[in-house]
mmCIF file of C-alpha atoms in Angstrom:
data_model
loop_
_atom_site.group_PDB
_atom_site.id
_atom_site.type_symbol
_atom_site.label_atom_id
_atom_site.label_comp_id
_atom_site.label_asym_id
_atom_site.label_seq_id
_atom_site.Cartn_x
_atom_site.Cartn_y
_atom_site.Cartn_z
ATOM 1 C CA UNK E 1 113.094 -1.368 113.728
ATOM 2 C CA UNK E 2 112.426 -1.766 110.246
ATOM 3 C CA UNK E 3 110.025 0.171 108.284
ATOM 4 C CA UNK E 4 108.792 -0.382 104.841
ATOM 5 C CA UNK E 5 107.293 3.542 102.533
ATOM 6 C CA UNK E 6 106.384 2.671 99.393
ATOM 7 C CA UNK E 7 103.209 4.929 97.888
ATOM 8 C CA UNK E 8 100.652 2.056 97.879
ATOM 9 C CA UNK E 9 101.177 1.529 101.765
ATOM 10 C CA UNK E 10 100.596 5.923 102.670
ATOM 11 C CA UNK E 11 97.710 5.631 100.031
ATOM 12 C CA UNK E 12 94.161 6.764 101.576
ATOM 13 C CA UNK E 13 92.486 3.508 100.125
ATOM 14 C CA UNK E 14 95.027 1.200 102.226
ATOM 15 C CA UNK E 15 94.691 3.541 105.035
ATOM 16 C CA UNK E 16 91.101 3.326 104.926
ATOM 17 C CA UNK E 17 90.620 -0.254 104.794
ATOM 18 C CA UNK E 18 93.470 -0.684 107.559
ATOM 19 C CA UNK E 19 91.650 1.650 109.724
ATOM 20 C CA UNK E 20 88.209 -0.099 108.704
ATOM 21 C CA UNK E 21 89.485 -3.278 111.333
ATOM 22 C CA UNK E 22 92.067 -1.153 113.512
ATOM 23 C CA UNK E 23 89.175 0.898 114.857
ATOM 24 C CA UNK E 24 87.584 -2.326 115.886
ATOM 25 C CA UNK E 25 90.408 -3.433 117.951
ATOM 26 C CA UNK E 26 91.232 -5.704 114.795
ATOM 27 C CA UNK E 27 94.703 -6.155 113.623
ATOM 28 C CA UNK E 28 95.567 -5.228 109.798
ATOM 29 C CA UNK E 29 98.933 -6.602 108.669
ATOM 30 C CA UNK E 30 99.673 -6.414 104.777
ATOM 31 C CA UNK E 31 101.838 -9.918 104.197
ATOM 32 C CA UNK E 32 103.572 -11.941 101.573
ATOM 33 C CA UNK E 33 104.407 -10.261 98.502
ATOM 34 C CA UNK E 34 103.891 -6.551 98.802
ATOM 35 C CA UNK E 35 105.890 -6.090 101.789
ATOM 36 C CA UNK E 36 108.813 -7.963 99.993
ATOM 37 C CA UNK E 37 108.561 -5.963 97.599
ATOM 38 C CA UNK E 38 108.578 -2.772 98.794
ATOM 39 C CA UNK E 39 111.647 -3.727 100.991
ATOM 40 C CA UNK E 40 113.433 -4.817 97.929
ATOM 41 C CA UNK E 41 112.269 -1.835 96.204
ATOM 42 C CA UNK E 42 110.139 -3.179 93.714
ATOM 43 C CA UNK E 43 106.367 -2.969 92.066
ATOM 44 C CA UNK E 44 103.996 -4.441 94.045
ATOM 45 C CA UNK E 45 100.534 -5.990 92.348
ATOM 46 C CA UNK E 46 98.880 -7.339 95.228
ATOM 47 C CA UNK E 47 97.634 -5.819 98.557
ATOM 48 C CA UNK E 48 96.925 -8.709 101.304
ATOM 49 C CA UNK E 49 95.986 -8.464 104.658
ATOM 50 C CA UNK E 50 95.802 -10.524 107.450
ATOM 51 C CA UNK E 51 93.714 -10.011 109.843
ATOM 52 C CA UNK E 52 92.660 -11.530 113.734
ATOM 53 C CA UNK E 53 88.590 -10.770 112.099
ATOM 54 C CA UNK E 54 86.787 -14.052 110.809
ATOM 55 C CA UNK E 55 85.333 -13.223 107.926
ATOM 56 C CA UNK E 56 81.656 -12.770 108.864
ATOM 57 C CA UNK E 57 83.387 -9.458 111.065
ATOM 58 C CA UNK E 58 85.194 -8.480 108.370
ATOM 59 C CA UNK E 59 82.616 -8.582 105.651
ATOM 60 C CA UNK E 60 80.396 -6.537 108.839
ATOM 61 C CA UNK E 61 82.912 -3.964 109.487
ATOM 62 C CA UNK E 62 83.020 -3.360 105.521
ATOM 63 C CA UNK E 63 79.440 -2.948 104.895
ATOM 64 C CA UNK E 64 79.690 -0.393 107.912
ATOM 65 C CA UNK E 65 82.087 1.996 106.346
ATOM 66 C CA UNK E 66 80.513 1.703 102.995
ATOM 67 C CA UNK E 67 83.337 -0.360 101.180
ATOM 68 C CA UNK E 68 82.295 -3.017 98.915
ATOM 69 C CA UNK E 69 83.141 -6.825 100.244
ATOM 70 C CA UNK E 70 83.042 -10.042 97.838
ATOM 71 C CA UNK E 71 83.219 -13.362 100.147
ATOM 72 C CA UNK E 72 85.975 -14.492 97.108
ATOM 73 C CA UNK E 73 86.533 -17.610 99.609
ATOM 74 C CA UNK E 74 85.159 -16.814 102.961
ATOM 75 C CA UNK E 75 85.232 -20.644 103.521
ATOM 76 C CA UNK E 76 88.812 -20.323 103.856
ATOM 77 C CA UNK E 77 88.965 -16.948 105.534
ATOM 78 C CA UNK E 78 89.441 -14.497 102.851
ATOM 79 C CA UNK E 79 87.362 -11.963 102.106
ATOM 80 C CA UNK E 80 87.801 -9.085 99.005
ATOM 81 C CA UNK E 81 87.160 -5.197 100.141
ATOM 82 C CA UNK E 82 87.547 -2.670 97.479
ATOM 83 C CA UNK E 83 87.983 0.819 98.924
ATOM 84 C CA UNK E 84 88.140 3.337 95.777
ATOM 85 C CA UNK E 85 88.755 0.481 93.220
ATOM 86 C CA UNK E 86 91.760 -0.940 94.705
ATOM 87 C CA UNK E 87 91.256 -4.282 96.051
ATOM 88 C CA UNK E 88 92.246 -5.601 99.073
ATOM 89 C CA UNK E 89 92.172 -9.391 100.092
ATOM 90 C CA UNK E 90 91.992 -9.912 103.343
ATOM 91 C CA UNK E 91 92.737 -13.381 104.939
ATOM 92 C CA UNK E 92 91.891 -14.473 109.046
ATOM 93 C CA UNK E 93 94.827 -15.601 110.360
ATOM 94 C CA UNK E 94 95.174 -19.503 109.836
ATOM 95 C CA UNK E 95 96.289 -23.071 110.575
ATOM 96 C CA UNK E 96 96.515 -26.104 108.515
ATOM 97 C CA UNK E 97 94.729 -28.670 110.025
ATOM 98 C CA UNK E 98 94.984 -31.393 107.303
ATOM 99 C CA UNK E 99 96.343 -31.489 103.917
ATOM 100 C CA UNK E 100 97.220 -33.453 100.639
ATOM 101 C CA UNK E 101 99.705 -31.686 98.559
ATOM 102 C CA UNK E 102 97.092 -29.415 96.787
ATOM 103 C CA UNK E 103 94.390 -27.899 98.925
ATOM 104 C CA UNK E 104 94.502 -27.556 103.289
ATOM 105 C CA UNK E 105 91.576 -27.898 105.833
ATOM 106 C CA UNK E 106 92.084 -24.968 108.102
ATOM 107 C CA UNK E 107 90.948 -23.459 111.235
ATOM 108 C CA UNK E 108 90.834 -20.229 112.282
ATOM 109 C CA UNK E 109 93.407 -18.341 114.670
ATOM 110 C CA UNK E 110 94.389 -15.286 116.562
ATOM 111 C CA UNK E 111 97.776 -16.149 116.928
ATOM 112 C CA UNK E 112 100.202 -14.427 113.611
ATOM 113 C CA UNK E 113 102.538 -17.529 114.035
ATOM 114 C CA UNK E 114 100.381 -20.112 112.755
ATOM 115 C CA UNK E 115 99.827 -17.554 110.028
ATOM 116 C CA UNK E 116 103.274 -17.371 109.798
ATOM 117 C CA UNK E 117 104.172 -21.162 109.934
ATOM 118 C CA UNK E 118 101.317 -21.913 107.094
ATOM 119 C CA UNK E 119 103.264 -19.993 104.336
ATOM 120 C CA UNK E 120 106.359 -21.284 102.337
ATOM 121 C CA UNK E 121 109.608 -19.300 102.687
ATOM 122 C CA UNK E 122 110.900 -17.226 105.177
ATOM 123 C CA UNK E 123 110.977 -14.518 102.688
ATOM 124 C CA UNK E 124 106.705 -14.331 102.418
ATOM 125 C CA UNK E 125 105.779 -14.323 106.264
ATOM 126 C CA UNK E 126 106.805 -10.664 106.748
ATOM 127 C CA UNK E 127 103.947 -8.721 107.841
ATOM 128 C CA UNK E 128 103.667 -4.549 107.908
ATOM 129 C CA UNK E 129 101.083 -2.966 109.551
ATOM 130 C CA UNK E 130 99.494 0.554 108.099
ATOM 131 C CA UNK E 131 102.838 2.413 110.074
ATOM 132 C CA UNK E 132 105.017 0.428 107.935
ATOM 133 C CA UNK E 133 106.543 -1.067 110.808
ATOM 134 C CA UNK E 134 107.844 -4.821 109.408
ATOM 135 C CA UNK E 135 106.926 -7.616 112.055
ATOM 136 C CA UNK E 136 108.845 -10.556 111.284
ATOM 137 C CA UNK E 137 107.859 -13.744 113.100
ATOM 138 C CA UNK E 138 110.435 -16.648 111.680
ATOM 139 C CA UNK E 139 113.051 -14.659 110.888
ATOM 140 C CA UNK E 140 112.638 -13.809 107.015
ATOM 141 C CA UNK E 141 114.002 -10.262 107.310
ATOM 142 C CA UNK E 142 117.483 -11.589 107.046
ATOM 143 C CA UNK E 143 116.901 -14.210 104.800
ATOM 144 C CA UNK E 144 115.514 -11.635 102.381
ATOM 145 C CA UNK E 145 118.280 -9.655 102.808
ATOM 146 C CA UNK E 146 121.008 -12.034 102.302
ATOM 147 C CA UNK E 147 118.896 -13.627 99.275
ATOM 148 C CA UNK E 148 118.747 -16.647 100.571
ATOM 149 C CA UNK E 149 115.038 -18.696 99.647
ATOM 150 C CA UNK E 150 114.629 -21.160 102.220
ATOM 151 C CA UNK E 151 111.281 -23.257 103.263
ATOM 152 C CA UNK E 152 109.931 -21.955 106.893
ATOM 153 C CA UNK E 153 110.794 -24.726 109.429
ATOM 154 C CA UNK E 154 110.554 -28.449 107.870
ATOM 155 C CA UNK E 155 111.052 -28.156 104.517
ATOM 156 C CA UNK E 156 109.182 -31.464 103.288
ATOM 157 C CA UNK E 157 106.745 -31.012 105.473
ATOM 158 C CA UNK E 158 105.919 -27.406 103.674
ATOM 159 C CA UNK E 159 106.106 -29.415 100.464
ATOM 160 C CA UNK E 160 103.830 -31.779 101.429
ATOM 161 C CA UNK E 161 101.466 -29.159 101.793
ATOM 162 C CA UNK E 162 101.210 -28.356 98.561
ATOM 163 C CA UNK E 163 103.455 -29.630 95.624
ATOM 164 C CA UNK E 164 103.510 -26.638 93.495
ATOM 165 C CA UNK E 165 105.765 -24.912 96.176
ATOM 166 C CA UNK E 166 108.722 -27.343 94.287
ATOM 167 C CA UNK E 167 108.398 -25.197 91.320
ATOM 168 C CA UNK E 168 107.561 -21.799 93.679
ATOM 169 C CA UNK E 169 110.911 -22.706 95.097
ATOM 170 C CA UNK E 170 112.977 -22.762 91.752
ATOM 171 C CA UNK E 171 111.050 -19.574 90.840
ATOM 172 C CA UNK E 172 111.346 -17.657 94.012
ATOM 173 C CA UNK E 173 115.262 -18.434 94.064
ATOM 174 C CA UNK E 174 115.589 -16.988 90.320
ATOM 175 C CA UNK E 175 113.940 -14.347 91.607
ATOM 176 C CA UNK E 176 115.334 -13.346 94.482
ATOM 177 C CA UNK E 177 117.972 -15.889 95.193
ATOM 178 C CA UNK E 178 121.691 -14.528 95.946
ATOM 179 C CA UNK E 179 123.461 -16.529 92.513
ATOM 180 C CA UNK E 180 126.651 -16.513 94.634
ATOM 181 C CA UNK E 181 124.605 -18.638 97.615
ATOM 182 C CA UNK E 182 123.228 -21.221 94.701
ATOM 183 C CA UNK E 183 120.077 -23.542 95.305
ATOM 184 C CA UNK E 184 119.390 -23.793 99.512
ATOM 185 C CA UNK E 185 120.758 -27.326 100.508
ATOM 186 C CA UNK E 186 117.838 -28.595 102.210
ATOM 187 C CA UNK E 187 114.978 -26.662 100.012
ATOM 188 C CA UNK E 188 116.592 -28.193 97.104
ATOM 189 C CA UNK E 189 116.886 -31.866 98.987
ATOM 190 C CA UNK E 190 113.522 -31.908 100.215
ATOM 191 C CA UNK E 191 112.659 -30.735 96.478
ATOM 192 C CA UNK E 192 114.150 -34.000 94.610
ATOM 193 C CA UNK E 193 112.499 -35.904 97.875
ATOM 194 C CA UNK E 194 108.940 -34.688 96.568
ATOM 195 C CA UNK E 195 109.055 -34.583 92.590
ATOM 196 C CA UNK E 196 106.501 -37.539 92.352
ATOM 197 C CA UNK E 197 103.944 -35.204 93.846
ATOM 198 C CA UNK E 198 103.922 -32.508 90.578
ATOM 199 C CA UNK E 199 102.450 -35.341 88.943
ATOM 200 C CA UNK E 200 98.819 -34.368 91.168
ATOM 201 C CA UNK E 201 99.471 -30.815 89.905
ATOM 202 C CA UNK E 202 97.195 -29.069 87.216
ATOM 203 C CA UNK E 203 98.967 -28.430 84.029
ATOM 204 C CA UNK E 204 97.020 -25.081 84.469
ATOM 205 C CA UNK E 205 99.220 -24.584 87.952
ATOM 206 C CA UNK E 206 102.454 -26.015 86.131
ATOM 207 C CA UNK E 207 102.269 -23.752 83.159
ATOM 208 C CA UNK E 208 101.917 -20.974 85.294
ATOM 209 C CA UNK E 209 104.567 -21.660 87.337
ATOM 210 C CA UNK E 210 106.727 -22.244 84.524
ATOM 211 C CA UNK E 211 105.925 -18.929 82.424
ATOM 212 C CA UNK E 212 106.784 -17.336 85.986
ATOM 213 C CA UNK E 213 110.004 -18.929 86.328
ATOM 214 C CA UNK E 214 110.718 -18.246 82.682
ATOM 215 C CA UNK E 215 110.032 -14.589 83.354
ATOM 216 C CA UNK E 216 112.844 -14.382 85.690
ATOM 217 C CA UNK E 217 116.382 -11.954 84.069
ATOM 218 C CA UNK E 218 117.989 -14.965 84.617
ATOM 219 C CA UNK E 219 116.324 -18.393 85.636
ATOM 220 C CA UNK E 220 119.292 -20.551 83.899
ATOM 221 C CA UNK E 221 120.799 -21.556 87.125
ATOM 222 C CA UNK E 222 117.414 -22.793 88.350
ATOM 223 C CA UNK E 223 116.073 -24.616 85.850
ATOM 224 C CA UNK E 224 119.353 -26.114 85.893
ATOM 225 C CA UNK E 225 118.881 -27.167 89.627
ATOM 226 C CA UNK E 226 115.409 -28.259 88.213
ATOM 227 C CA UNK E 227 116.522 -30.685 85.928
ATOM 228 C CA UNK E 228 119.013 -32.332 88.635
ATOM 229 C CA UNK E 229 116.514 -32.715 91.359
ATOM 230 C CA UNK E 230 114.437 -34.444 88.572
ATOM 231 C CA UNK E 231 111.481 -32.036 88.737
ATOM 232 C CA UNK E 232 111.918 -30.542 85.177
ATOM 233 C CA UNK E 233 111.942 -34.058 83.902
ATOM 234 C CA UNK E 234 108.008 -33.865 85.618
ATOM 235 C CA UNK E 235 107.381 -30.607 83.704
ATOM 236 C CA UNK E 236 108.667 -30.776 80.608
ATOM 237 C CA UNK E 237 110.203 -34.433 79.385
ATOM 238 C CA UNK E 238 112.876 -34.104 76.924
ATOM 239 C CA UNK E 239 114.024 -30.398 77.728
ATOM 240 C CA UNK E 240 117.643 -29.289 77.243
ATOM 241 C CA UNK E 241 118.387 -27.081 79.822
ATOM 242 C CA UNK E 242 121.689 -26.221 79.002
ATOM 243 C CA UNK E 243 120.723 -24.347 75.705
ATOM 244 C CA UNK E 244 118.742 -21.703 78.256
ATOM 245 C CA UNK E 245 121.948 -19.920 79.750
ATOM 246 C CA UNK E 246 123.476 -19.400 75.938
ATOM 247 C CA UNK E 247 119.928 -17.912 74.870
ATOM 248 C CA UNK E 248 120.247 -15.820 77.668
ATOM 249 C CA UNK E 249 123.443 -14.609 76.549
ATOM 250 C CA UNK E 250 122.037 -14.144 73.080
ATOM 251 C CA UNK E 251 118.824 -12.187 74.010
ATOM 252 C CA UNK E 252 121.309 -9.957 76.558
ATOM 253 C CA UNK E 253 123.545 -9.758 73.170
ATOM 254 C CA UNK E 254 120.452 -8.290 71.151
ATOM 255 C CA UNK E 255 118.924 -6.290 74.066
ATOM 256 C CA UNK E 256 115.492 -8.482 73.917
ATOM 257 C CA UNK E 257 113.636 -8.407 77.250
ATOM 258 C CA UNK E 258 112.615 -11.635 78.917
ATOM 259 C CA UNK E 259 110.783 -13.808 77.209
ATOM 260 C CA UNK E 260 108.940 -17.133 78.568
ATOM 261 C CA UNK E 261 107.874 -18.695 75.055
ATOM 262 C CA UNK E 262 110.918 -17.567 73.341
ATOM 263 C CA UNK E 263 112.562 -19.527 76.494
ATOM 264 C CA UNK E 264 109.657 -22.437 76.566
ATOM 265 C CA UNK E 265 110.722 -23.061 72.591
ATOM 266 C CA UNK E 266 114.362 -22.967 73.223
ATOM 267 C CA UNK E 267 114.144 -25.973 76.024
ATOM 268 C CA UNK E 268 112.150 -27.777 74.005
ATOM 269 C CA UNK E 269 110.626 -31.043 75.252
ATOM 270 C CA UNK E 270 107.098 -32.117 75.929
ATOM 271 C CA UNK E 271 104.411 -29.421 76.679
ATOM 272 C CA UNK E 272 101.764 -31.805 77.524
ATOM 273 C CA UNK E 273 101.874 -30.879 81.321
ATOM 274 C CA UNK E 274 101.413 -26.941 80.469
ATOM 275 C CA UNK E 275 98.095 -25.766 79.860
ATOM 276 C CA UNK E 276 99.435 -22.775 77.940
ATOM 277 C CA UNK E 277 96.755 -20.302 76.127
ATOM 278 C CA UNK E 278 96.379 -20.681 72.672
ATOM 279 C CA UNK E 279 98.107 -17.987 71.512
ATOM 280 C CA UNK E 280 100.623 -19.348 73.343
ATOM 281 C CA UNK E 281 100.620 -22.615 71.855
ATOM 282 C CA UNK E 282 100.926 -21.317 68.588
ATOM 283 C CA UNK E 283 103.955 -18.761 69.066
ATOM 284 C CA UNK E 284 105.824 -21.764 70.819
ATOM 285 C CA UNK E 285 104.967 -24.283 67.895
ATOM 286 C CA UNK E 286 106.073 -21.801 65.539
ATOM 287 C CA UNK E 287 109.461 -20.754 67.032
ATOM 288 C CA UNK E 288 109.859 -24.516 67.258
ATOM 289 C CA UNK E 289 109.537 -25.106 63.938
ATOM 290 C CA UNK E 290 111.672 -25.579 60.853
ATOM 291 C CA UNK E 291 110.723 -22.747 59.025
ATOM 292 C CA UNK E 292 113.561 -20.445 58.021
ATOM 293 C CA UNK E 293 113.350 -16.862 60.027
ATOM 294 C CA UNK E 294 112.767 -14.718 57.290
ATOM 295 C CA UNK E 295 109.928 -16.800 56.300
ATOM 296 C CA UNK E 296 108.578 -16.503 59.681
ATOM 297 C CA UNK E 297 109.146 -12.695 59.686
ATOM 298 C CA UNK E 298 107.526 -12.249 56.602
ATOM 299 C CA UNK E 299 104.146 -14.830 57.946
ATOM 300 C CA UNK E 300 104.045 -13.695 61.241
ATOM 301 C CA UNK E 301 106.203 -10.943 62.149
ATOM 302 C CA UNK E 302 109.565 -9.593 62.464
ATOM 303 C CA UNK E 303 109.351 -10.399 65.959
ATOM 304 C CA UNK E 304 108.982 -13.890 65.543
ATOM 305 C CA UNK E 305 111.785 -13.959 62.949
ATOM 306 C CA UNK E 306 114.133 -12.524 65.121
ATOM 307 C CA UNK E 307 112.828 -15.017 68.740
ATOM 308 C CA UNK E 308 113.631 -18.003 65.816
ATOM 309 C CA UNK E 309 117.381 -16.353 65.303
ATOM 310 C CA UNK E 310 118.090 -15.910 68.749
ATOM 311 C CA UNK E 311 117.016 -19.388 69.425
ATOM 312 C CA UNK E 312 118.552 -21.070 66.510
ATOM 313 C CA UNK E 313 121.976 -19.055 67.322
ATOM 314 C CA UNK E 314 121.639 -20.133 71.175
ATOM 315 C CA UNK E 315 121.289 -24.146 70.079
ATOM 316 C CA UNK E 316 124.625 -23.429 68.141
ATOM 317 C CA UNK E 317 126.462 -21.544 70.649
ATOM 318 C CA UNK E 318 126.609 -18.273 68.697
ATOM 319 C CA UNK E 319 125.692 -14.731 68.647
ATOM 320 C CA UNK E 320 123.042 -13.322 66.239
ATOM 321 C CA UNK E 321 124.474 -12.636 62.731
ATOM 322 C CA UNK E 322 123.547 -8.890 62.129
ATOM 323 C CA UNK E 323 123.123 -9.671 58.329
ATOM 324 C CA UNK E 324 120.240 -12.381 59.408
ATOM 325 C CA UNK E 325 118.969 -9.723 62.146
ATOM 326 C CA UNK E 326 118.382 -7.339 59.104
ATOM 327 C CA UNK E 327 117.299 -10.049 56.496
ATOM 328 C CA UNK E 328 114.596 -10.600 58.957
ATOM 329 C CA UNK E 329 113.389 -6.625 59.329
ATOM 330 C CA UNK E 330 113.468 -7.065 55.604
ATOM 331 C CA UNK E 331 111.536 -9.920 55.030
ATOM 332 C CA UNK E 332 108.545 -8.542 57.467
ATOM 333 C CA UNK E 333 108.001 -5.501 55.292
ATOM 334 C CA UNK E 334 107.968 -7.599 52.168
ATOM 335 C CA UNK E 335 104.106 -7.599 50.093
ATOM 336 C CA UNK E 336 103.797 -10.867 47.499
ATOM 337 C CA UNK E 337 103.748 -9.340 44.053
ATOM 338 C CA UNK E 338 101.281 -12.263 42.492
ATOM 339 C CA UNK E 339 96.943 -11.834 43.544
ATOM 340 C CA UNK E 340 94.426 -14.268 42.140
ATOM 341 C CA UNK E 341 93.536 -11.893 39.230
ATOM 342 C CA UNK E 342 96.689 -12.105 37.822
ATOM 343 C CA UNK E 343 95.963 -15.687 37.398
ATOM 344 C CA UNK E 344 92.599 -15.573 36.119
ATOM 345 C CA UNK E 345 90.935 -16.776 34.089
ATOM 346 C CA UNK E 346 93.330 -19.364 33.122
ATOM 347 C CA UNK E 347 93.491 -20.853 36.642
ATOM 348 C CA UNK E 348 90.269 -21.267 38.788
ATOM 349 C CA UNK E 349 89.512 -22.524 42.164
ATOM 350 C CA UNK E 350 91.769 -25.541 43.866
ATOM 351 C CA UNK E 351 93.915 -25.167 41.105
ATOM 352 C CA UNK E 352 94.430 -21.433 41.343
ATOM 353 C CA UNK E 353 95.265 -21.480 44.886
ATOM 354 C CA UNK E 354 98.075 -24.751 44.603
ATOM 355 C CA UNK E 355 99.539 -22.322 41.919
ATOM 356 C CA UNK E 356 99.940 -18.761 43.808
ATOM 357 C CA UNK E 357 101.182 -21.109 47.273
ATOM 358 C CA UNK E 358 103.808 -22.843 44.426
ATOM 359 C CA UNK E 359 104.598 -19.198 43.446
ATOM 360 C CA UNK E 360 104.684 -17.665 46.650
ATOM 361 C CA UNK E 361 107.135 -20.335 48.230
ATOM 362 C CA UNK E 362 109.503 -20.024 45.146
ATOM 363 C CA UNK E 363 109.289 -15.862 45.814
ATOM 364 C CA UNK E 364 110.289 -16.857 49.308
ATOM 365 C CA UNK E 365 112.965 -18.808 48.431
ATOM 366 C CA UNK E 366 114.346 -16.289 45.980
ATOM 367 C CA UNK E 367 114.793 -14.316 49.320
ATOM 368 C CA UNK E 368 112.203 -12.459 48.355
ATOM 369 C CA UNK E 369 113.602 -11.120 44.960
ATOM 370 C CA UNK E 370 111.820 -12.244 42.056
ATOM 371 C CA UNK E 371 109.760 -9.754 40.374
ATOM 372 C CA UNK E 372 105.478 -10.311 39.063
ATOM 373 C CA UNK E 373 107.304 -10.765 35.923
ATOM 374 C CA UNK E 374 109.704 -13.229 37.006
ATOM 375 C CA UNK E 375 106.928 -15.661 38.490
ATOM 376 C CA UNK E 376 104.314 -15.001 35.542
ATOM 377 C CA UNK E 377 107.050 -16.095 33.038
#
């Protein structure tokens, strides 16, 4: 018997809102991600439950023991109970009962395999209950375990279902994927089989998916496997994948933490199908620009300087230069010695500011050296 402990699990507010459809002679199985987690032994961020109750029960049973329920999308069976600010989403057991790559018609059920058999990998139909006591209905335990990512049952069919489970596939695998097992066979057949249907995808969806993947310590291999099943080609036309393991190397080199943009940049390529933020957009067009790093330190930041080094060095095939590393801290501290005043009253206007941006760039190009004196004269 396996058993998952992990604080959120032994908490009174999960207790509570277990016991809120227990005591009813409903069952109350957290699934998916935080019992994955916790057997792997890492943070958890969501708390799901599935649940035998419809909806209408559930959302009864909550009023009934005081606990705050939002029908978030009762029409598909889930329902949100907070219990002491924690939130809980809680799901009816399922089946699909039609589908066309982005949203299923589904019916209701009181069986946990058709819950089961509606999720994508082996690895997310693990259920605990609120003794910790794993249930495991297709046989994920050992595929977690052994790291191996793998569709439940047919694995086109599951992609069929919903196209974004291509890319959940190449992230899941960086992830949690075994790099000595490599890409699953089939997954990764079924995967080149089914890269038309990204194209009905969101590019809010894709970018997600991508700034997950992205996220991963090391999604190199994967978005390697992307680009040969043709599904990166989908996502982002015109990205070089094989810059992303040297980056890697680089940012591992300079003890930087993962980055998706600084990783986004480095692939280059179209961003058209990403619906990134704006803030986003502009960190990604900026480390993708031709502007030297010190420049960008001193504009924007030494961290920006330094993303543009690591990326520049990585499309070269080198290591950071520690003399550019510190020309960068440099350059983000610098202050331009000229204001408007000490321009005035000679210069006014349009013609005052073409003369302190003239000024400023020659400054910059002096590497920063050139004195008030120097640029007056």
């Amino acid at each position: 018997m396996t058993r998952i402990d992990a604080p959120w699990l032994t908490d009174t507010s999960s207790q509570a809102v277990c016991a809120m459809l227990n005591d009813a002679g409903y069952q109350a199985l957290f699934v998916g991600g935080c019992v994955r987690n916790a057997l792997l032994g890492v943070p958890v961020s969501d708390l799901d439950i599935s649940t035998d109750a419809v909806p209408d029960t559930v959302m009864a049973l909550a009023k009934k023991a005081g606990l705050k329920a939002i029908p978030t999308g009762i029409d598909h069976g889930t329902v949100t109970v907070v219990c002491d600010d924690v939130p809980f989403e809680i799901t009816t057991f399922r089946r699909d009962v039609e589908t066309d790559g982005r949203r299923a018609v589904v019916a209701f059920s009181t069986e946990i395999t058709d819950d089961a058999r509606r999720r994508d990998f082996t690895m997310n139909a693990l259920y605990a209950g609120a003794d910790g006591v794993v249930i495991d209905p297709l046989g994920g335990l050992s595929d977690l375990q052994a790291g191996r990512v793998r569709f439940i049952e047919d694995p086109d069919q599951r992609i069929a279902e919903d196209y974004l489970r291509i890319l959940r596939f190449f992230r899941f695998t960086a992830f949690y994927g075994d790099p000595a097992l490599g890409m699953d066979a089939e997954g990764l057949a079924a995967c080149a089989a089914g890269v038309d249907g990204i194209e009905t995808l969101s590019a809010e969806r894709i970018g997600q998916e991508m700034l997950k993947l992205l996220s991963a310590p090391n999604p190199a291999p994967a978005v390697a496997a992307m680009a040969a099943s043709g599904a990166l080609l989908r996502v982002l036309p015109g990205a070089a994948p094989d810059v992303l393991p040297v980056l890697i190397h680089v940012e591992e080199a300079q003890d930087a933490p993962p980055d998706p943009i600084r990783r986004l940049a480095a692939l280059g390529g179209e961003v058209d199908r990403l619906r990134l933020s704006k803030q986003q957009a502009t960190r990604r067009d900026l480390l993708s620009s031709d502007l030297p790093a010190p420049e960008l330190a001193y504009r924007h930041g030494a961290d920006v300087g330094l993303d543009r080094l690591m990326i520049l060095a990585a499309s070269l095939g080198k290591i950071v230069n520690p003399a550019e590393v510190q020309a960068v801290a440099d350059a983000a501290c610098q202050t331009f010695p000229l204001t408007a005043a000490d321009l005035m009253p000679d210069l006014q206007g349009a013609a005052l500011g073409r003369a302190l941006k003239a000024a400023e760039q020659k400054w910059i190009a002096s590497g920063f050296t050139l004195t008030k004196d120097d640029l007056l004269a």
